[in-house]
Amino acid sequence: MPSKADVGGSDNRADGRLTRRALIAGAGTALATPVLAQRLIDLKLPDGPSERSLEPSFPGKGEMIVQRIRPPLLETPMAVFDEGTITPNDRFFVRWNWDMPTAVNAAAHRVAIGGAVQRPVSLTLQDIADAGEHVEVVAVNQCAGNGRGLSDPRVTGSQWGNGAMGNARWTGVRLKDVLDKAGIASSAARVRFAGLDVPLTDGAPQFIKSIPIDIALRDDVLIAWGMNGAPLPMLHGYPLRIVVPGWFSTYWVKMLSTIDVLTGEDDSYYVAKSYRMPAGPITPGDKDFATVPITAMPPRAFITSHTDGDVVTLGQPLELRGIAMGGDAALAKVDLVGDGLELPCQLGPDEGTYGFRRWTITIPQVRGNLLQLGVRATNQNGAVQPHVQQWNPSGYARNVIERMTLRAK
Ligand SMILES: Nc1nc2c(c(=O)[nH]1)N[C@H]1C(S)=C(S)[C@@H](COP(=O)(O)O)O[C@H]1N2
Ligand SMILES: [Mo]
């Protein structure tokens, strides 16, 4: 048991060393008591099995939905998104495709830049920190497969609910300032990233990803070392990761160690073969359709104040709240929709184009069960969440309006 002296104080010290409280941060309660009993959460996946264990399983992590231990796949419970628009580091979802290194020698760590450059360089953490102005971006990191477990018919891959997303304040330098150290060639077409992780099985492809040069040179694309004011936790890619605001997190390579400037298409597995969507609508079972890479995120919104099946009071006003994101453009509006219902929601403070934003609404009087209740986000490019999800074989880029029923009593 922790002594009283350990209770209170901050979870993560500014110097990045974990306090004892962070190590035992279980349920996020004021009393720092580890939660030892196994708890279950129901993700309500249409095709089951739907229950997952909910527990603190990694140092620095509180209660998470444990999808897999090795490589780690940890999902954020929806209740966390009700607490604020920034997702705390200890509740932020985790996804590694292959095995995650458990130690990094920061003093010896280098980022090698090669390929179509004027001079290949090998940069220390200090070189990277000195490469340019330090920038902060608030942005949603969302797995392309977020919500995949809700696909109907069922698809293969990690059966995520909607908690494979989180919003953080990322601190780092602009990727373009770091690329300047090597000087990119005029023939540069794409920039490819690799991290320290390697495949778990022989002959399997390494997790490497590339982005087009015009994206790489954007002012808000970062090499980040900070997450919500703390050094990047190991699970989130210590010591450095790529941040591409508005794009799915498959491009946000963690434990960055190599940057390769390409002059043509990228034929590596995770760009040419995987993380791709049908170019147009398909039907389950279709084969041989053209595909396009998953890139920019569409808008999404969620009700976080209630969950499906909750009971609300008949005849009383009802306050609802949640979070929304615009995807690759700022959020324009959020509407509450339901059976015979369409009402505009109020938006909370704008903390950045690519972050989560709070929405709230009060229904003046509950007159009966609220069926098919959902929220629909629209972004400033005019993209709107659809009523029906276009099915794809990997369940990528889900952004259908999520529905729930509230029972009036
Ligand atoms: N080095 C490395 N970076 C990676 C991955 C990985 O397996 N290895 N997975 C990517 C995918 S698919 C996702 S969804 C995000 C998850 O980021 P997080 O664990 O910080 O939430 O990391 C991305 N960056
Ligand atoms: Mo992902």
Coordinates of N, CA and C in Angstrom, one line a residue, residues 247-388:
W247 N -4.3 13.7 -40.4 CA -4.1 12.4 -41.0 C -4.2 11.3 -40.0
F248 N -4.7 10.1 -40.4 CA -4.7 8.9 -39.5 C -3.3 8.6 -39.0
S249 N -3.3 8.0 -37.8 CA -2.1 7.9 -37.0 C -1.1 6.8 -37.6
T250 N -1.6 6.1 -38.5 CA -0.6 5.1 -39.1 C 0.6 5.8 -39.6
Y251 N 0.5 7.1 -40.0 CA 1.7 7.8 -40.5 C 2.5 8.4 -39.3
W252 N 2.0 8.4 -38.1 CA 2.6 9.0 -37.0 C 3.7 8.1 -36.4
V253 N 4.7 7.8 -37.1 CA 5.7 6.8 -36.8 C 6.4 7.1 -35.4
K254 N 6.4 6.1 -34.6 CA 6.9 6.3 -33.2 C 8.4 5.8 -33.1
M255 N 9.1 6.2 -32.1 CA 10.5 5.8 -31.9 C 11.3 6.0 -33.2
L256 N 11.1 7.2 -33.8 CA 11.6 7.5 -35.1 C 13.2 7.4 -35.1
S257 N 13.7 6.6 -36.1 CA 15.1 6.4 -36.2 C 15.7 6.7 -37.6
T258 N 14.8 6.5 -38.6 CA 15.3 6.7 -40.0 C 14.3 7.5 -40.8
I259 N 14.9 8.4 -41.6 CA 14.1 9.2 -42.5 C 14.7 9.0 -43.9
D260 N 13.9 8.6 -44.8 CA 14.4 8.3 -46.2 C 13.6 9.1 -47.2
V261 N 14.3 9.9 -47.9 CA 13.6 10.8 -48.9 C 13.5 10.0 -50.2
L262 N 12.3 9.8 -50.7 CA 12.1 9.0 -51.9 C 11.8 9.9 -53.1
T263 N 12.2 9.4 -54.3 CA 12.0 10.2 -55.6 C 10.7 9.7 -56.3
G264 N 10.2 8.5 -55.9 CA 9.1 8.0 -56.7 C 8.0 7.5 -55.7
E265 N 7.2 6.5 -56.2 CA 6.2 5.9 -55.4 C 6.9 5.0 -54.3
D266 N 6.2 4.8 -53.2 CA 6.7 3.9 -52.2 C 6.1 2.5 -52.3
D267 N 6.9 1.5 -52.6 CA 6.4 0.2 -52.8 C 6.5 -0.7 -51.6
S268 N 6.7 -0.1 -50.4 CA 6.9 -0.9 -49.2 C 5.5 -1.3 -48.8
Y269 N 5.4 -2.5 -48.0 CA 4.2 -3.2 -47.7 C 3.1 -2.3 -47.1
Y270 N 3.4 -1.5 -46.1 CA 2.4 -0.8 -45.4 C 1.9 0.4 -46.1
V271 N 2.5 0.7 -47.3 CA 2.0 1.8 -48.1 C 1.3 1.2 -49.4
A272 N 2.0 0.3 -50.0 CA 1.5 -0.3 -51.3 C 0.5 -1.3 -51.1
K273 N 0.5 -2.1 -50.0 CA -0.4 -3.2 -49.9 C -1.4 -3.1 -48.7
S274 N -1.0 -2.5 -47.7 CA -1.9 -2.4 -46.5 C -2.3 -1.0 -46.2
Y275 N -3.2 -0.8 -45.3 CA -3.7 0.6 -45.0 C -4.3 1.3 -46.3
R276 N -5.1 0.5 -47.0 CA -5.7 1.0 -48.2 C -7.2 0.7 -48.2
M277 N -7.9 1.6 -48.9 CA -9.4 1.5 -48.9 C -9.8 1.3 -50.4
P278 N -11.0 0.7 -50.6 CA -11.5 0.6 -52.0 C -11.6 2.1 -52.5
A279 N -11.3 2.2 -53.8 CA -11.4 3.6 -54.4 C -12.8 4.0 -54.6
G280 N -13.7 3.1 -54.6 CA -15.2 3.4 -54.7 C -16.0 2.4 -53.9
P281 N -17.3 2.6 -53.9 CA -18.1 1.7 -53.1 C -18.0 0.2 -53.6
I282 N -17.9 -0.7 -52.7 CA -17.9 -2.1 -53.0 C -18.9 -2.9 -52.1
T283 N -19.1 -4.1 -52.5 CA -20.1 -5.0 -51.7 C -19.2 -6.0 -51.0
P284 N -19.6 -6.4 -49.8 CA -18.8 -7.5 -49.1 C -18.6 -8.7 -50.0
G285 N -17.4 -9.2 -50.1 CA -17.2 -10.4 -51.0 C -16.5 -10.0 -52.3
D286 N -16.6 -8.7 -52.7 CA -16.0 -8.2 -54.0 C -14.5 -8.5 -53.9
K287 N -13.9 -8.8 -55.0 CA -12.4 -8.9 -55.1 C -11.9 -8.0 -56.2
D288 N -10.6 -7.8 -56.3 CA -10.0 -7.1 -57.4 C -10.5 -5.7 -57.6
F289 N -10.7 -5.0 -56.6 CA -11.2 -3.6 -56.8 C -9.9 -2.7 -56.6
A290 N -10.0 -1.5 -57.2 CA -8.9 -0.5 -57.1 C -8.9 0.0 -55.6
T291 N -7.7 0.3 -55.1 CA -7.6 0.9 -53.8 C -6.8 2.2 -53.7
V292 N -7.1 2.9 -52.7 CA -6.3 4.2 -52.5 C -5.8 4.1 -51.0
P293 N -4.7 4.8 -50.7 CA -4.2 4.8 -49.4 C -5.1 5.6 -48.4
I294 N -5.1 5.2 -47.2 CA -5.9 5.9 -46.2 C -5.0 7.2 -45.8
T295 N -5.6 8.3 -45.8 CA -4.8 9.5 -45.6 C -5.5 10.4 -44.5
A296 N -6.3 11.4 -45.1 CA -6.9 12.4 -44.2 C -8.1 11.8 -43.5
M297 N -8.4 12.4 -42.3 CA -9.5 11.9 -41.5 C -10.8 12.7 -41.8
P298 N -11.9 12.0 -41.8 CA -13.2 12.6 -41.9 C -13.7 13.1 -40.6
P299 N -14.7 14.0 -40.5 CA -15.3 14.4 -39.2 C -16.0 13.3 -38.5
R300 N -15.9 13.5 -37.1 CA -16.7 12.5 -36.3 C -17.1 13.2 -35.0
A301 N -18.2 12.7 -34.4 CA -18.7 13.2 -33.2 C -19.2 12.1 -32.3
F302 N -19.2 12.3 -31.0 CA -19.6 11.2 -30.1 C -20.4 11.8 -28.9
I303 N -21.4 11.1 -28.4 CA -22.1 11.5 -27.2 C -21.2 10.8 -26.1
T304 N -20.8 11.6 -25.1 CA -20.0 11.0 -24.0 C -20.7 11.1 -22.7
S305 N -21.7 11.9 -22.6 CA -22.4 12.0 -21.3 C -23.3 10.8 -21.0
H306 N -23.7 10.1 -22.0 CA -24.6 9.0 -21.8 C -24.1 7.8 -22.6
T307 N -24.6 6.6 -22.3 CA -24.3 5.4 -23.1 C -25.6 4.8 -23.4
D308 N -25.5 3.9 -24.5 CA -26.7 3.3 -25.0 C -27.5 2.6 -23.9
G309 N -28.8 2.8 -23.8 CA -29.7 2.2 -22.9 C -29.8 2.9 -21.6
D310 N -29.1 4.0 -21.4 CA -29.3 4.8 -20.2 C -30.7 5.3 -20.0
V311 N -31.1 5.5 -18.7 CA -32.5 5.9 -18.4 C -32.4 7.4 -18.1
V312 N -33.3 8.2 -18.7 CA -33.4 9.6 -18.5 C -34.8 10.0 -18.0
T313 N -34.9 11.2 -17.4 CA -36.2 11.5 -16.7 C -37.2 12.1 -17.6
L314 N -38.3 11.4 -17.7 CA -39.5 11.9 -18.5 C -40.0 13.3 -17.9
G315 N -40.2 14.2 -18.9 CA -40.8 15.5 -18.5 C -39.8 16.5 -18.1
Q316 N -38.5 16.1 -17.9 CA -37.5 17.0 -17.5 C -36.6 17.4 -18.7
P317 N -35.9 18.5 -18.5 CA -34.9 18.9 -19.5 C -33.7 17.8 -19.5
L318 N -33.1 17.7 -20.6 CA -32.0 16.7 -20.7 C -30.7 17.4 -21.3
E319 N -29.7 17.4 -20.5 CA -28.4 17.9 -21.0 C -27.6 16.8 -21.6
L320 N -27.1 17.0 -22.8 CA -26.2 16.0 -23.4 C -24.9 16.7 -23.7
R321 N -23.8 16.0 -23.7 CA -22.5 16.6 -24.1 C -21.6 15.5 -24.7
G322 N -20.6 16.0 -25.4 CA -19.7 15.0 -26.0 C -18.5 15.7 -26.7
I323 N -17.9 15.0 -27.6 CA -16.7 15.6 -28.3 C -16.9 15.4 -29.8
A324 N -16.3 16.3 -30.5 CA -16.3 16.2 -32.0 C -15.0 16.6 -32.6
M325 N -14.7 16.2 -33.8 CA -13.5 16.6 -34.5 C -13.8 16.8 -35.9
G326 N -13.1 17.8 -36.5 CA -13.4 18.1 -38.0 C -12.6 17.1 -38.9
G327 N -11.6 16.4 -38.4 CA -10.8 15.6 -39.3 C -9.6 16.4 -39.8
D328 N -9.6 16.5 -41.2 CA -8.5 17.3 -41.8 C -8.8 18.7 -42.0
A329 N -10.0 19.2 -41.5 CA -10.3 20.6 -41.5 C -11.0 20.9 -40.2
A330 N -11.1 22.2 -39.9 CA -11.7 22.6 -38.6 C -13.2 22.2 -38.6
L331 N -13.7 21.9 -37.4 CA -15.1 21.6 -37.2 C -15.9 22.8 -37.5
A332 N -17.0 22.6 -38.2 CA -17.9 23.7 -38.5 C -19.1 23.7 -37.6
K333 N -19.8 22.5 -37.5 CA -20.9 22.4 -36.6 C -21.2 21.0 -36.2
V334 N -22.0 20.8 -35.1 CA -22.4 19.5 -34.7 C -23.9 19.6 -34.5
D335 N -24.7 18.6 -35.0 CA -26.1 18.6 -34.8 C -26.5 17.3 -34.1
L336 N -27.5 17.5 -33.2 CA -28.1 16.3 -32.6 C -29.1 15.8 -33.5
V337 N -29.1 14.5 -33.8 CA -30.1 13.9 -34.7 C -30.7 12.7 -34.1
G338 N -31.9 12.4 -34.5 CA -32.6 11.2 -33.9 C -33.9 11.1 -34.6
D339 N -34.7 10.2 -34.1 CA -36.0 9.9 -34.6 C -36.9 11.2 -34.6
G340 N -37.0 11.8 -35.8 CA -37.8 13.1 -35.9 C -37.2 14.2 -35.1
L341 N -35.9 14.3 -35.1 CA -35.2 15.3 -34.3 C -34.0 15.8 -35.0
E342 N -33.8 17.1 -35.0 CA -32.5 17.7 -35.6 C -32.3 19.0 -34.9
L343 N -31.3 19.1 -34.1 CA -31.1 20.4 -33.3 C -29.6 20.7 -33.3
P344 N -29.3 22.0 -33.5 CA -27.9 22.4 -33.5 C -27.3 22.4 -32.1
C345 N -26.1 21.9 -31.9 CA -25.4 21.9 -30.6 C -24.5 23.2 -30.5
Q346 N -24.2 23.5 -29.2 CA -23.3 24.6 -28.9 C -21.9 24.0 -28.9
L347 N -20.9 24.7 -29.4 CA -19.6 24.3 -29.4 C -18.8 24.9 -28.3
G348 N -17.9 24.2 -27.7 CA -17.0 24.7 -26.7 C -15.8 25.4 -27.3
P349 N -14.8 25.8 -26.5 CA -13.6 26.5 -27.0 C -12.9 25.7 -28.1
D350 N -12.4 26.5 -29.1 CA -11.6 26.0 -30.2 C -10.1 25.9 -29.7
E351 N -9.6 24.7 -29.5 CA -8.3 24.5 -29.0 C -7.3 24.2 -30.2
G352 N -7.8 24.3 -31.4 CA -6.9 24.0 -32.5 C -7.7 23.2 -33.6
T353 N -7.4 23.5 -34.8 CA -8.1 22.9 -36.0 C -8.3 21.4 -35.9
Y354 N -7.2 20.7 -35.4 CA -7.2 19.3 -35.5 C -7.5 18.6 -34.2
G355 N -8.0 19.3 -33.2 CA -8.2 18.7 -31.9 C -9.7 18.3 -31.7
F356 N -10.0 17.8 -30.6 CA -11.3 17.5 -30.2 C -11.9 18.9 -29.7
R357 N -13.2 19.0 -29.9 CA -13.9 20.2 -29.4 C -15.2 19.7 -28.7
R358 N -15.5 20.3 -27.6 CA -16.6 20.0 -26.8 C -17.9 20.5 -27.5
W359 N -19.0 19.7 -27.4 CA -20.3 20.2 -27.8 C -21.3 19.9 -26.7
T360 N -22.3 20.7 -26.5 CA -23.3 20.5 -25.5 C -24.7 20.9 -26.1
I361 N -25.7 20.3 -25.5 CA -27.1 20.7 -25.9 C -28.0 20.4 -24.8
T362 N -29.1 21.2 -24.6 CA -30.1 20.8 -23.7 C -31.4 20.6 -24.4
I363 N -32.0 19.4 -24.3 CA -33.3 19.2 -24.9 C -34.3 19.7 -23.8
P364 N -35.2 20.7 -24.2 CA -36.0 21.4 -23.2 C -36.8 20.4 -22.4
Q365 N -37.4 19.4 -23.0 CA -38.2 18.4 -22.2 C -38.2 17.0 -22.9
V366 N -37.9 16.0 -22.1 CA -37.9 14.7 -22.6 C -39.4 14.2 -22.6
R367 N -39.8 13.8 -23.8 CA -41.3 13.4 -24.0 C -41.5 12.0 -24.2
G368 N -40.4 11.2 -24.3 CA -40.5 9.8 -24.5 C -39.1 9.2 -24.8
N369 N -39.1 7.9 -25.1 CA -37.8 7.3 -25.4 C -37.1 8.1 -26.5
L370 N -35.8 8.2 -26.4 CA -35.1 8.9 -27.5 C -34.4 7.8 -28.3
L371 N -34.9 7.6 -29.5 CA -34.5 6.5 -30.3 C -33.5 7.0 -31.4
Q372 N -32.5 6.1 -31.7 CA -31.6 6.4 -32.8 C -30.9 7.8 -32.6
L373 N -30.6 8.1 -31.3 CA -30.0 9.4 -31.0 C -28.5 9.4 -31.4
G374 N -28.1 10.5 -32.1 CA -26.7 10.6 -32.5 C -26.3 12.0 -32.7
V375 N -25.0 12.2 -32.9 CA -24.5 13.6 -33.2 C -23.8 13.5 -34.5
R376 N -24.0 14.5 -35.3 CA -23.4 14.6 -36.7 C -22.5 15.8 -36.8
A377 N -21.2 15.6 -37.1 CA -20.3 16.6 -37.3 C -20.1 17.0 -38.7
T378 N -20.0 18.3 -39.0 CA -19.7 18.8 -40.3 C -18.4 19.6 -40.2
N379 N -17.5 19.5 -41.2 CA -16.2 20.3 -41.1 C -16.3 21.4 -42.1
Q380 N -15.3 22.3 -42.0 CA -15.3 23.5 -42.8 C -15.0 23.3 -44.3
N381 N -14.7 22.0 -44.6 CA -14.6 21.7 -46.1 C -16.0 21.2 -46.6
G382 N -17.0 21.1 -45.6 CA -18.3 20.7 -46.0 C -18.5 19.2 -45.9
A383 N -17.5 18.4 -45.4 CA -17.6 17.0 -45.2 C -18.6 16.8 -44.0
V384 N -19.5 15.8 -44.2 CA -20.5 15.6 -43.2 C -20.5 14.1 -42.8
Q385 N -20.8 13.7 -41.6 CA -20.9 12.3 -41.3 C -22.1 11.7 -41.9
P386 N -21.9 10.5 -42.5 CA -23.0 9.8 -43.2 C -24.0 9.1 -42.3
H387 N -25.2 8.8 -42.8 CA -26.2 8.0 -42.0 C -25.9 6.5 -42.1
V388 N -25.2 6.2 -43.2 CA -24.9 4.7 -43.5 C -23.4 4.6 -43.7

